[in-house]
Amino acid sequence: MPANNFAIGGSVSLYGNPVLHLCKDNAAILLADFASIKRRMPDTAHPFYLEMMGSLCLTMMYDLFAFHMADRPSVYATERSLYAVKEFMSMLDAGYSRKNRSVAFFAKAMHVSPKYLSETVRRHTGKSASYYINMATLPMVKEMLDRSDLSVSQIADHMNFGSVAYFSRYVSRHLGVSPKKYRSSIMPTD
């Protein structure tokens, strides 16, 4: 990843919206990157095959970041703030939000204040820390609701919600329907 302050914000932004609209020149550059990778893939006997393929993929990634960066202003960042955002995203990727969904939990685990974490995440990504917590949590909620072997009460307990009512409000607020209605919309009727 790029070593500059764009790396974390750019990574998060691309994760949130991976669609890039490219002009003709940038599309040609990206297609050339893909062609280079495709052309060298069969060369598995090359003594530095993995390094060569990694280098070609890294070139493509730098081009993608450059395309994305053109639409996004640069944000001043310190190593500490970049580390905080990266660590926060790593914790979300590791599934911490299944049991803990408060900014305070993540801040405490990282030895920073909730205010610092919130402001840092927003400054680097344009979105709130709570937004990313919910974006990491909702696929887990949906996956569990998709399973017919778990009751709503069991899911609420498994995900460490204080009560079934709180879980139901959370699902309704973020999915637009109650857990029961969500389930009825995905379960086949006889």
XYZ file of C-alpha atoms in Angstrom:
190
model
C 0.000 0.000 0.000
C 1.107 3.565 -0.491
C 3.342 4.799 2.297
C 1.750 8.242 2.397
C -1.246 9.525 4.303
C -3.631 8.507 1.533
C -3.176 4.786 2.155
C -5.591 4.233 5.045
C -8.288 6.668 3.967
C -8.049 5.444 0.397
C -8.224 1.801 1.447
C -11.258 2.403 3.617
C -12.967 4.523 1.006
C -12.411 1.894 -1.684
C -13.680 -0.787 0.686
C -16.857 1.216 1.251
C -17.379 1.958 -2.433
C -15.171 -0.137 -4.734
C -16.600 1.342 -7.944
C -14.238 3.749 -9.695
C -15.365 5.734 -12.700
C -12.361 6.020 -15.011
C -11.661 8.333 -17.881
C -10.487 6.783 -21.136
C -6.780 7.300 -20.366
C -7.008 5.758 -16.897
C -9.042 2.836 -18.217
C -6.264 2.188 -20.758
C -3.658 2.220 -17.966
C -5.681 -0.256 -15.893
C -6.219 -2.553 -18.870
C -2.464 -2.466 -19.542
C -1.841 -3.433 -15.906
C -4.200 -6.403 -16.259
C -2.548 -7.389 -19.563
C 0.914 -7.329 -17.941
C -0.258 -9.575 -15.116
C -2.010 -11.958 -17.532
C 1.013 -12.085 -19.846
C 3.380 -13.095 -16.996
C 1.071 -15.520 -15.136
C 2.126 -18.608 -17.141
C 5.825 -17.922 -16.416
C 5.791 -20.031 -13.224
C 9.349 -21.285 -13.838
C 10.744 -17.779 -13.358
C 13.077 -17.907 -10.317
C 11.385 -14.850 -8.830
C 7.838 -15.605 -9.971
C 6.074 -14.667 -6.728
C 8.054 -11.451 -6.351
C 7.481 -10.541 -10.007
C 3.732 -11.175 -9.785
C 3.584 -9.247 -6.502
C 5.360 -6.324 -8.147
C 2.940 -6.288 -11.078
C -0.040 -6.423 -8.719
C 1.457 -3.657 -6.600
C 1.872 -1.503 -9.721
C -1.810 -2.010 -10.491
C -2.734 -1.114 -6.893
C -0.704 2.101 -7.061
C -2.484 3.004 -10.287
C -5.872 2.342 -8.667
C -4.938 4.521 -5.699
C -3.782 7.279 -8.051
C -7.122 7.182 -9.901
C -9.009 7.283 -6.627
C -6.799 10.005 -5.163
C -7.666 12.377 -8.000
C -11.228 12.590 -6.619
C -10.257 12.825 -2.958
C -8.402 15.650 -1.257
C -5.274 14.755 0.669
C -5.595 14.783 4.454
C -2.714 15.591 6.755
C -1.915 12.521 8.795
C 0.517 11.514 11.467
C 1.846 7.992 11.870
C -0.176 7.725 15.081
C -3.461 8.675 13.455
C -2.863 6.348 10.508
C -2.057 3.550 12.926
C -5.251 4.236 14.895
C -7.448 3.980 11.796
C -5.629 0.884 10.569
C -5.914 -0.807 13.968
C -9.610 0.076 14.211
C -10.299 -1.431 10.782
C -8.275 -4.529 11.687
C -10.374 -5.031 14.807
C -13.540 -4.754 12.729
C -12.175 -7.244 10.189
C -11.394 -9.622 13.051
C -15.071 -9.593 14.081
C -14.884 -7.639 17.338
C -18.171 -5.908 16.535
C -20.046 -9.188 16.956
C -19.873 -8.688 20.721
C -18.951 -4.992 21.065
C -20.453 -2.165 19.061
C -19.457 0.950 20.977
C -16.752 3.364 19.910
C -15.694 3.441 23.569
C -14.868 -0.290 23.493
C -12.610 0.077 20.460
C -10.978 3.227 21.820
C -10.225 1.555 25.153
C -8.722 -1.476 23.407
C -6.484 0.878 21.413
C -5.579 3.061 24.449
C -7.047 6.226 22.941
C -10.075 8.293 23.848
C -13.407 7.732 22.066
C -13.282 11.352 20.884
C -9.809 10.879 19.371
C -10.853 7.663 17.612
C -14.065 9.198 16.289
C -12.387 12.361 15.024
C -9.456 10.465 13.511
C -11.633 7.957 11.661
C -13.882 10.732 10.324
C -10.925 12.892 9.238
C -9.267 10.039 7.329
C -12.324 8.335 5.865
C -15.138 10.867 5.771
C -17.360 8.472 7.744
C -17.911 7.995 11.466
C -16.456 5.162 13.522
C -20.028 4.090 14.324
C -20.757 3.814 10.606
C -17.902 1.326 10.179
C -18.908 -0.603 13.286
C -22.416 -0.999 11.887
C -21.103 -1.917 8.434
C -19.042 -4.697 10.027
C -21.894 -5.861 12.270
C -24.778 -5.983 9.796
C -23.424 -8.858 7.654
C -23.087 -10.922 10.845
C -26.652 -10.066 11.853
C -27.959 -11.001 8.405
C -25.998 -14.247 8.371
C -27.445 -15.282 11.706
C -30.969 -14.249 10.750
C -30.591 -16.305 7.578
C -30.049 -19.396 9.711
C -33.310 -21.025 10.687
C -31.728 -22.968 13.559
C -31.257 -19.843 15.722
C -34.059 -17.953 17.397
C -34.028 -14.168 17.530
C -33.394 -14.455 21.255
C -30.392 -16.731 20.685
C -28.957 -14.337 18.114
C -29.394 -11.370 20.454
C -27.614 -13.310 23.183
C -24.869 -14.590 20.851
C -24.158 -11.053 19.651
C -24.147 -9.639 23.175
C -27.166 -7.372 22.829
C -28.621 -6.435 26.211
C -32.088 -7.677 25.327
C -34.158 -9.022 22.451
C -35.975 -5.667 22.321
C -32.660 -3.799 21.855
C -31.605 -6.268 19.150
C -34.943 -5.803 17.395
C -34.578 -1.998 17.482
C -31.018 -2.286 16.124
C -32.128 -4.531 13.252
C -35.148 -2.330 12.484
C -33.031 0.831 12.474
C -30.326 -0.607 10.201
C -32.232 -3.033 7.982
C -35.530 -1.180 7.866
C -37.539 -4.171 9.122
C -37.855 -6.170 12.324
C -35.907 -9.429 12.637
C -39.145 -11.389 12.203
C -40.076 -9.517 9.005
C -36.528 -9.864 7.688
C -36.706 -13.605 8.218
C -40.130 -13.917 6.616
C -38.832 -12.051 3.564
C -36.029 -14.579 3.009
C -37.673 -17.808 4.127
C -39.690 -19.682 1.517
C -43.383 -20.136 2.251
C -45.113 -23.444 1.630
